[in-house]
XYZ file of C-alpha atoms in Angstrom:
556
model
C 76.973 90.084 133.391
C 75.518 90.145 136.729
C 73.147 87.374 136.379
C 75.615 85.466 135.447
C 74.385 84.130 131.925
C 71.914 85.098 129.367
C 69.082 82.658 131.480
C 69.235 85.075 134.690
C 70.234 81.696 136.577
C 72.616 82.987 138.833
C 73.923 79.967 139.082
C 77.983 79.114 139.493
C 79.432 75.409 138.952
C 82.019 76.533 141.375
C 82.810 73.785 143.741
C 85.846 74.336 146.458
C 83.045 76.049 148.973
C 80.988 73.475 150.264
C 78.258 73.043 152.823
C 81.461 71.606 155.210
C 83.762 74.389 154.474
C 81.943 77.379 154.210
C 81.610 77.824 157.841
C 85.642 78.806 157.611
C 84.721 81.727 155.410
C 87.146 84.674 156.180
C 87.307 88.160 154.667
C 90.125 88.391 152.223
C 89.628 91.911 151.506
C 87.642 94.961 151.090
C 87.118 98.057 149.494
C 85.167 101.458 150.334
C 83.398 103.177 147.385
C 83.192 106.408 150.006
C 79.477 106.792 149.143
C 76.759 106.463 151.591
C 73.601 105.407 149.708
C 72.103 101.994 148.506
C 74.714 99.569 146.288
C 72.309 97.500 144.720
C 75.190 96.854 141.584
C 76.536 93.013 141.453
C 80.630 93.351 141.507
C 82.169 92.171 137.502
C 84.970 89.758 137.578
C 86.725 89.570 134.073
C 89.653 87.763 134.196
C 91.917 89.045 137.111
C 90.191 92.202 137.057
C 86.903 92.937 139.549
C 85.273 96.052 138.147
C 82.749 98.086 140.469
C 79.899 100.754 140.075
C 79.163 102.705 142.985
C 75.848 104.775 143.388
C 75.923 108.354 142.523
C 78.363 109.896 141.490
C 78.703 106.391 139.723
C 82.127 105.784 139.488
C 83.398 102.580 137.947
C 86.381 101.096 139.936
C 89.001 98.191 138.494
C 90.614 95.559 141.170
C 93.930 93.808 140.236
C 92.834 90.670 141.820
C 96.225 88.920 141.323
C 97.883 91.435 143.542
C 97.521 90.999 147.378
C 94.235 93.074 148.816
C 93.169 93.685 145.151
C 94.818 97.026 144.789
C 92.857 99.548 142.347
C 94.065 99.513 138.987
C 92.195 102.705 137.901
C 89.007 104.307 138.462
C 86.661 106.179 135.874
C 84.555 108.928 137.008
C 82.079 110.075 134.458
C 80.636 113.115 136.669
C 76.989 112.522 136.235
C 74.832 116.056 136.287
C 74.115 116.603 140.314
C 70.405 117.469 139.522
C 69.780 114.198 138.353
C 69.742 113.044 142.191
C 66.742 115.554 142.833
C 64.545 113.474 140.146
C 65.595 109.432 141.138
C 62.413 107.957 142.390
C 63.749 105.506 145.294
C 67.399 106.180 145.690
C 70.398 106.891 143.743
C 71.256 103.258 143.234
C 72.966 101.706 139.745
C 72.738 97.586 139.508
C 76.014 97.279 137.492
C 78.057 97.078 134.354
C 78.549 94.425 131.678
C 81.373 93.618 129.643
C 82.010 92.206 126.280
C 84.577 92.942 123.588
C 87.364 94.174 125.836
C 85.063 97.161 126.963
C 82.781 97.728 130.178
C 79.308 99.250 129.702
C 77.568 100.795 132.226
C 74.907 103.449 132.880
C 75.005 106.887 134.942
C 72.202 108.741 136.624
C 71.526 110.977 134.558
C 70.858 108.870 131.303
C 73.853 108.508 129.977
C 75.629 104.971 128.956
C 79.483 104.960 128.597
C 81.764 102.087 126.996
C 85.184 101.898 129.056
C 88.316 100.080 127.876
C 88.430 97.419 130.245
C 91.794 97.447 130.597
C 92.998 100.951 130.551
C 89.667 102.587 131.781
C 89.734 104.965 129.067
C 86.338 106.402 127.913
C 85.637 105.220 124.662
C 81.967 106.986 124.110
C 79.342 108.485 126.305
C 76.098 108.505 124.965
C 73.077 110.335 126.335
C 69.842 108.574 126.088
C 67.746 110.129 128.195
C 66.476 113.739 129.219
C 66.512 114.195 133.829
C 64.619 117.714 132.459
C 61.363 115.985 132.080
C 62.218 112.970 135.378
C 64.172 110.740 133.085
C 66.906 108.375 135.114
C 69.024 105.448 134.497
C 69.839 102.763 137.109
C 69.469 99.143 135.370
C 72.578 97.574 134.635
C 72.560 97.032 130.831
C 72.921 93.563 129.340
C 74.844 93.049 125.787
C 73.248 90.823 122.872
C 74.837 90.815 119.444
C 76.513 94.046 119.679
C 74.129 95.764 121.027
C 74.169 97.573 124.446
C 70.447 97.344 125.913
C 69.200 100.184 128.078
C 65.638 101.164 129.421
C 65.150 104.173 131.262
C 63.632 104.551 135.071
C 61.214 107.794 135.761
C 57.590 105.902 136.144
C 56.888 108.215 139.166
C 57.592 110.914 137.079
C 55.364 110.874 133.722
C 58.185 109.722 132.252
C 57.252 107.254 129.104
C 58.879 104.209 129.167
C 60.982 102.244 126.342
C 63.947 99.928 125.434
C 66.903 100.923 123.782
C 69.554 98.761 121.447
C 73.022 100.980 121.456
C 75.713 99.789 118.690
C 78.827 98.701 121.120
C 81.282 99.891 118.991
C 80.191 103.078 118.092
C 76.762 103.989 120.819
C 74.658 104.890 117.649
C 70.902 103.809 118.476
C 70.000 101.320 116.558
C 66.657 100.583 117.623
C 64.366 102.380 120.446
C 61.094 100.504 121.586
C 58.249 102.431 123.432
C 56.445 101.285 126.232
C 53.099 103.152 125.322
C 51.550 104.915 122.196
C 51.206 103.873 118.658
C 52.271 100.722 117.098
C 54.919 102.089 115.155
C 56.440 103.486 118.277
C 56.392 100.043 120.095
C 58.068 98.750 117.576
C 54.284 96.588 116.912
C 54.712 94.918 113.286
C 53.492 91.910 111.294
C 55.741 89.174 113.299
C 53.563 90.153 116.693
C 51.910 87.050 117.432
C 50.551 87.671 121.709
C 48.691 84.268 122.953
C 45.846 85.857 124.042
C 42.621 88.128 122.667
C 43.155 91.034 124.918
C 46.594 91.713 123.514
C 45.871 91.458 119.943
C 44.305 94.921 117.892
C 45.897 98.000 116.394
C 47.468 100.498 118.485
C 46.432 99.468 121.839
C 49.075 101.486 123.333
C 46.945 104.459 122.493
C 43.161 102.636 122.509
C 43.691 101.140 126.100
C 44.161 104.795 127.686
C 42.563 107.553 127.666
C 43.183 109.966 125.338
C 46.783 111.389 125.723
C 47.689 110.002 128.676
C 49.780 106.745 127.289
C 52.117 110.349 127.082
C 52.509 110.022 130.174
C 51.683 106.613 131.020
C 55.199 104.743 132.587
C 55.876 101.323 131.849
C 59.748 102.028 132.148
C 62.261 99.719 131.493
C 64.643 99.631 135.051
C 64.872 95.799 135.834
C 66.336 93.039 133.927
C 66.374 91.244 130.540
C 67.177 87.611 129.798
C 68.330 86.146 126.462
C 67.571 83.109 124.021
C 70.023 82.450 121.675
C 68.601 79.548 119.965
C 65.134 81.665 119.768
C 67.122 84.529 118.923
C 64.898 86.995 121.636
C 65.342 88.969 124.256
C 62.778 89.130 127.299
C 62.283 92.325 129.424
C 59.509 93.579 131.492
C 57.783 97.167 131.803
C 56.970 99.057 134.367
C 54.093 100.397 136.212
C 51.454 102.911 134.576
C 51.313 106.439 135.468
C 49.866 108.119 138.151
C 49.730 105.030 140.942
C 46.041 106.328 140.857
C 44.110 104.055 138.772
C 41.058 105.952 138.950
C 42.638 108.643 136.385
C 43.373 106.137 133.530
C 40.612 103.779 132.838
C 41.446 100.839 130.541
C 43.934 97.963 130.717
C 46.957 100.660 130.191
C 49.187 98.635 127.749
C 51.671 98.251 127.660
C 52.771 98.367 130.761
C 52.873 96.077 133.894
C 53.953 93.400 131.871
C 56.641 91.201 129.483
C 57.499 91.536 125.911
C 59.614 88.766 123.595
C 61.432 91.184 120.801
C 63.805 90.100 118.033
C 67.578 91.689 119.303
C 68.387 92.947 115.812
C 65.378 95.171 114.768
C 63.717 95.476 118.290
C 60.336 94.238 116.726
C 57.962 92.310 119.460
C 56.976 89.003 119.229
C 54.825 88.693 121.721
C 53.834 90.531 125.110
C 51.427 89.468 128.360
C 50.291 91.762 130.745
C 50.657 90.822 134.535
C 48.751 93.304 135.878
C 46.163 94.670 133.483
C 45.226 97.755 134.660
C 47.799 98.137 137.415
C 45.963 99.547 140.837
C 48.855 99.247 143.168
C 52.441 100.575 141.302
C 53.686 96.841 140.920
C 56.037 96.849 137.917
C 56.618 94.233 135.809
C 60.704 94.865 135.889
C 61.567 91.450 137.991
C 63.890 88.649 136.461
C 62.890 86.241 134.110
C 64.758 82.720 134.245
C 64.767 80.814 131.208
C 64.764 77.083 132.067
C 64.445 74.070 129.839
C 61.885 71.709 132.129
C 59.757 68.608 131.305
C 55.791 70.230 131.563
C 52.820 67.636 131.695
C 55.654 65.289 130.654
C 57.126 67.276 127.427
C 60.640 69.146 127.179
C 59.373 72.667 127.259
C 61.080 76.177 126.847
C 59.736 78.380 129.804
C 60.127 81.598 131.220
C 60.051 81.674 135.171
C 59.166 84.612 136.606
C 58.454 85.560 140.676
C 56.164 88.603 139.721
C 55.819 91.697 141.985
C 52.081 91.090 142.660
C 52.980 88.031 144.983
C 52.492 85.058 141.756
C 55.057 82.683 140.459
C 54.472 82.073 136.840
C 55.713 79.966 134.020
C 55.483 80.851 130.648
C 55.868 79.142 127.198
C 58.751 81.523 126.122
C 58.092 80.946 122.383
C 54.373 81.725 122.435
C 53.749 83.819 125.841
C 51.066 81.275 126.959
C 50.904 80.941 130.891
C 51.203 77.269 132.234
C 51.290 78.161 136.108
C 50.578 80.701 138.213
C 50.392 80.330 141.811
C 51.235 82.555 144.852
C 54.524 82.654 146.783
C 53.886 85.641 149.687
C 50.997 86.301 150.887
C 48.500 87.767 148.825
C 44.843 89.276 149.176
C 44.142 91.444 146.498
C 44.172 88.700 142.996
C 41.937 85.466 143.593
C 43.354 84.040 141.089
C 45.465 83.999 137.894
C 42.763 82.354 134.966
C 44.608 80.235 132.655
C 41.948 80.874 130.210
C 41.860 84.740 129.492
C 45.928 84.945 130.861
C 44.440 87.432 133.313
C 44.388 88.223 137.101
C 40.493 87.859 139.186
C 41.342 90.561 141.293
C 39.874 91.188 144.735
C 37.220 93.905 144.259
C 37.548 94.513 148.545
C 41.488 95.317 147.752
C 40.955 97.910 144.554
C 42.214 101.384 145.726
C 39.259 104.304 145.601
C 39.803 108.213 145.378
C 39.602 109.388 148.502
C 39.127 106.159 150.433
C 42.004 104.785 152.583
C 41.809 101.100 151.727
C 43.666 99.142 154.574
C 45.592 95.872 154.656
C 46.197 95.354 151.382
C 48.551 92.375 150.590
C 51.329 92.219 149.072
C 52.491 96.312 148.978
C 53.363 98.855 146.638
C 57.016 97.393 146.748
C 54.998 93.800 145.649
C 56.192 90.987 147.428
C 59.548 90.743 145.417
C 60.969 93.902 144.189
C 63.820 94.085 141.524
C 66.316 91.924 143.599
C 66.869 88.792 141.885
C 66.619 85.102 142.562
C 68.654 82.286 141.556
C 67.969 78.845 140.397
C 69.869 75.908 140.890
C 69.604 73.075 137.996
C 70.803 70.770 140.932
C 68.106 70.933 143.053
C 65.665 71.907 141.220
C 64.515 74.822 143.509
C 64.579 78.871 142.670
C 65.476 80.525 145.679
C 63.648 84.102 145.951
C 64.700 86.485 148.096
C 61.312 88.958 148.640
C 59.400 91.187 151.163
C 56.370 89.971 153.359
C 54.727 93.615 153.833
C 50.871 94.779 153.547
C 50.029 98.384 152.998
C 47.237 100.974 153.638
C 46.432 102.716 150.339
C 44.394 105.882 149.548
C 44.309 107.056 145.830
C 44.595 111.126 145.077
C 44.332 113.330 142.732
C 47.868 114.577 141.436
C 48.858 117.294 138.983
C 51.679 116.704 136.186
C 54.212 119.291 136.063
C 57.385 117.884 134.222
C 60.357 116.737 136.071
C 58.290 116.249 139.157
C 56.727 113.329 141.002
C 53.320 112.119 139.285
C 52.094 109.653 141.684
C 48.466 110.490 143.437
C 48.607 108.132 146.472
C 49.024 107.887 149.920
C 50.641 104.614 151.544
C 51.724 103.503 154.976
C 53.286 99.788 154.671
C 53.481 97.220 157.192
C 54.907 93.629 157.886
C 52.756 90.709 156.910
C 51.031 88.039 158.523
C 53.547 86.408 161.060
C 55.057 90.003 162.023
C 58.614 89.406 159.860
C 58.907 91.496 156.946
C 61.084 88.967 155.102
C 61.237 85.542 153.431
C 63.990 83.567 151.927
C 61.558 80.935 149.828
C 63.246 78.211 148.158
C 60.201 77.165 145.611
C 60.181 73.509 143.972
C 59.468 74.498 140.415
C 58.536 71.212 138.719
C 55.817 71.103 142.144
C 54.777 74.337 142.020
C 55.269 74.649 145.722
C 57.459 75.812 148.364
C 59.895 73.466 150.106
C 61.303 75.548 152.355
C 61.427 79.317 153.810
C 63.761 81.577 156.263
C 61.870 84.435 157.899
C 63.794 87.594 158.151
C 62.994 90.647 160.162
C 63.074 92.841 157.801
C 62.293 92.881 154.159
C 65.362 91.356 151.761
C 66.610 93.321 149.147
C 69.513 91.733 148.449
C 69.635 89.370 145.419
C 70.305 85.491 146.147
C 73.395 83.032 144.389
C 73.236 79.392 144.772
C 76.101 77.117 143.822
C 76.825 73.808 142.526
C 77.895 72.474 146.303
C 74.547 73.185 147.036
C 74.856 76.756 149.438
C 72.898 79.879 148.817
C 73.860 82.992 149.476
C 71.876 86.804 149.748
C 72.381 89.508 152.505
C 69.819 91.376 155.093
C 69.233 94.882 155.383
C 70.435 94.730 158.613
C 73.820 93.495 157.586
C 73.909 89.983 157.895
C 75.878 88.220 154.733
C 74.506 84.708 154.870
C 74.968 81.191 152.964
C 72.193 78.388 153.499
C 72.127 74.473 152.887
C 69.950 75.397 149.255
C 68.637 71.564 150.518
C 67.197 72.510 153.933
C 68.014 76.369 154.500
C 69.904 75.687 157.502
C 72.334 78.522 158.628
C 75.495 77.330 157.774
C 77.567 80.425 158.070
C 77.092 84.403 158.274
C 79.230 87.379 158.940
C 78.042 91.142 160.325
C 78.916 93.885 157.495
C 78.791 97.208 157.970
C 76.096 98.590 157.182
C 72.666 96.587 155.691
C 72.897 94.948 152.234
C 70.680 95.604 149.046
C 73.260 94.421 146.690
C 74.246 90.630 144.685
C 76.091 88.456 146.011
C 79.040 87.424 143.245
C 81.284 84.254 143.039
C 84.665 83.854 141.174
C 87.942 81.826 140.928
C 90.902 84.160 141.430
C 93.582 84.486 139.581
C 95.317 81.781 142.686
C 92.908 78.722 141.373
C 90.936 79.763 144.939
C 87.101 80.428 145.150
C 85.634 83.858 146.086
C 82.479 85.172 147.398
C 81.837 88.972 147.052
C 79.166 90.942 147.927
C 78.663 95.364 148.357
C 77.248 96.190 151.467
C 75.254 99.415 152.056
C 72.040 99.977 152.707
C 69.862 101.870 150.107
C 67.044 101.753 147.727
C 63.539 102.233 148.557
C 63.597 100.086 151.341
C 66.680 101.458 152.907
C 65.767 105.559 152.452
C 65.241 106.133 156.271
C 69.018 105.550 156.711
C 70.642 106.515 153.458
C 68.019 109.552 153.384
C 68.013 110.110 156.947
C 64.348 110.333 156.854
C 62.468 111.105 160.170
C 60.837 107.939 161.664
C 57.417 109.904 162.628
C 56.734 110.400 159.296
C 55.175 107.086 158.664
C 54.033 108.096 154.821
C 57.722 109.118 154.047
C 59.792 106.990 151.381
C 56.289 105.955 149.885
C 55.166 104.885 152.851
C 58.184 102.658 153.812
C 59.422 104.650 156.660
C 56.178 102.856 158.681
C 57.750 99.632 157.831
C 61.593 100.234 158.254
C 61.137 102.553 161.208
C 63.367 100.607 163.118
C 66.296 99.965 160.591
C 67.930 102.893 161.686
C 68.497 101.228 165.149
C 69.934 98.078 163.354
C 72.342 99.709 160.500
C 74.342 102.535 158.896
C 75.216 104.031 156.248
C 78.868 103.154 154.152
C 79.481 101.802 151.362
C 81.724 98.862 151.095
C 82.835 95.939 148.800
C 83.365 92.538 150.987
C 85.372 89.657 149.529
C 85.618 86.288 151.430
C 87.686 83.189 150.931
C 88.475 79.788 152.826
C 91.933 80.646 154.450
């Protein structure tokens, strides 16, 4: 699975590539996936196979690793529908398969999830679980629990109404489907929900907390990742953003969206949900990793949830009751005072709340939040999670948009910009039993690029401008980095070949929302294109290129 295990560590005990060695890192080979647009997916390794998902058109390649330059052992192409490109809010990116029980699972574009043979690449089903018709997409990378293949759909931008899906692995049959927004029995809302605080407890708040009708169109969709506890037997996931971005239309705290739910694997039935942002005002989902660590708190063994949250707070959670121990920020933030331990809910910044027709300027962190869906990694060695996130600000003016299905429902106007300091990036290696950070690398532009630490202590993410890099996860010196071609949105992957040897891999190519001035070769004078991104990224085109291709590095 692409983080690695069911805790969203992405951690590796892999030891022959140490902070003395790594500067002898050579390329041992690569692979083009001909496709010029953002490759956010994390490459597979199963056995001596590396397996591959490429952006649209999505096609899933197999590596024989234990032949010399990892030869392609077959390729499946599942020809995803070419209008679903004309409805994918920030790119046509996928984040990558998982595998379990011989077979690959993976999801295309345009809502469908397909089981592969993993050894054959013969389709075994294709299921359709979404509808592009109404702005319905599918780029998460699924994750498998008990036999069942877990999908949420993408489309917030669109009116599209968020949920969770549990697919039978054998067969694809839906065996559960949990909805962001609207009645209880829809959410999947039963007797066993048991939220920590007041403002999450009543009947059908996914209906009460809108107003009327619009929970139809509310968001809250499930695109980012999901972490497991066996030994609790749930599954944690986080929703997206409420529909439109303007906040002025939808009165109420919006649930459930912008926030986290606990749900039993088997039946899909919550547990227990918080709300980061009640109320969203500035499109920051809730869709970020959530690392499930084991710590002493206020000297107790605790289960908690770790979580760097889009609207600039790190947060631990009790993961058996939802209760929030911490919250503090790690990027600069202006628009939430405060997170109060108390009520579980944000003191926003009343000078930072987005009007109708008012451009509200310098508000910190953006639209994008200061992480976006690329994940950290924790190491148990150190004792540090190392998040990879954007320093960026925004101007923001809230309109008045129309829904017409299948087409963007968003009713804002942005223009982003770097931070204080001028660098758009940060590397921040935060001490989680201090609740502080103990070191940070400032990067020119923002990182999208997930991060991998290892047991000899090195961390590794890419740049959007193409730099693959591994840091002392100690001090974050620069111990070694090599110049790919083109920048890099993806996560970074280590493995021991089938030759006993360590390997880094990582796909470069430069993408996503962040990316779309290159990949979409979007004019730099527009500074509202992309969202607004193009004002921050304006010079990326000067610094990268397009191309799409997997890197794999060794010690010779």
């Amino acid at each position: 699975m692409p983080a690695k295990d069911y805790a969203s560590t992405r951690f590796s005990g892999l030891d022959q590539i140490n902070t003395g060695n790594v500067k002898n890192l050579h390329v041992s080979f690569t692979f083009s996936t001909g496709v010029n647009r953002g490759h956010e997916a994390a490459p597979l390794v199963v056995g001596s196979t590396m397996y591959v998902v490429a952006p649209y058109p999505n096609i899933l390649y197999a590596l024989d690793l234990s032949r010399p330059g990892a030869p392609m052992k077959w390729k499946y192409e599942p020809n995803p529908a070419a209008a679903s490109q004309g409805v994918a809010c920030c790119d046509v990116v996928n984040r990558g398969a998982a595998y379990a029980n011989g077979r690959i699972f993976y999801n295309t574009l345009d809502a469908q999830t397909v089981a592969i043979d993993a050894e054959t690449g013969k389709e075994i089903w294709k299921v359709k679980v979404g509808d592009i018709n109404i702005g319905e997409t599918v780029t998460m990378a699924p994750l498998v629990v008990k036999n069942q293949v877990l999908v949420g759909n993408s489309g917030g931008e669109y009116g599209v109404r968020g949920w969770l899906t549990a697919l039978d692995s054998a067969t694809g049959k839906v065996n559960w489907k949990a909805y962001s927004t609207g009645p209880d029995k829809d959410v999947l809302i039963g007797p066993d929900f048991r939220p920590f605080y007041p403002s999450d407890k009543g009947t059908d708040l996914g209906m009460s907390t809108w107003p009327p009708q619009a929970w139809e169109l509310g968001g809250g969709n499930v695109w980012g990742w999901i972490s497991y506890d066996p030994d609790l037997n749930l599954i944690y996931y986080g929703t997206g953003n409420p529909g439109p971005w303007n906040h002025d239309l939808r009165p109420g705290d919006n649930k459930w969206t912008a926030g986290i739910f606990a749900r039993d694997p088997d039946t899909g039935a919550a547990k227990w949900f918080y709300q980061w942002s009640p109320h969203d005002v500035f499109d920051h989902d809730g869709i970020n990793e959530q690392l499930l660590l084991d710590l002493v708190w206020d000297g107790k063994p605790r289960k908690v949830l770790v979580r760097p949250e889009r609207n600039g707070f790190l947060y631990i959670l009790d993961r058996q009751t939802g209760e929030v121990l911490f919250a503090k920020p790690y990027g600069t933030v202006n628009t939430i005072n405060k997170i109060n331990l108390v009520t579980g809910r944000p003191e926003r910044n009343p000078e930072k709340t987005p009007k109708t027709g008012v451009v509200v300027r310098d508000i910190c962190p953006n639209a994008s939040g200061a992480k976006d869906w690329n994940p950290s990694a924790y190491s148990p060695k150190t004792g540090l999670l190392y998040i990879p996130h954007a320093n960026l600000c925004m101007d923001f003016e809230a309109t008045v948009p129309n829904y017409i299905s299948g087409t963007p429902y968003v009713g804002a106007e942005l223009k982003m910009k770097a931070g204080p300091g001028g660098n758009a990036g940060v590397l921040t290696a935060w001490d989680v039993a201090k609740g502080e950070s103990r070191w940070e690398v400032k990067e020119n532009f923002p990182l999208w690029s997930g991060a991998l630490v290892t047991a000899r202590n090195i961390v590794f993410y890419g740049t959007l401008d193409g730099w693959f890099k591994a840091l002392d996860a100690n001090t974050g010196t620069l111990l070694w980095q090599f110049k790919t071609a083109s920048g890099i949105v993806g996560q970074p992957t280590t493995y021991r070949g089938p030759d006993g040897r360590q390997y880094i891999a990582i796909l470069s190519g430069v993408g996503g929302w962040v990316g779309a001035i290159v990949a979409g070769d979007l004019d730099r004078r527009d500074t509202t294109a992309a969202a607004g991104f193009v004002a921050a990224t304006a010079s990326l085109p000067d610094a990268t290129n397009k191309g799409g291709v997997l890197y794999v590095f060794a010690i010779p």
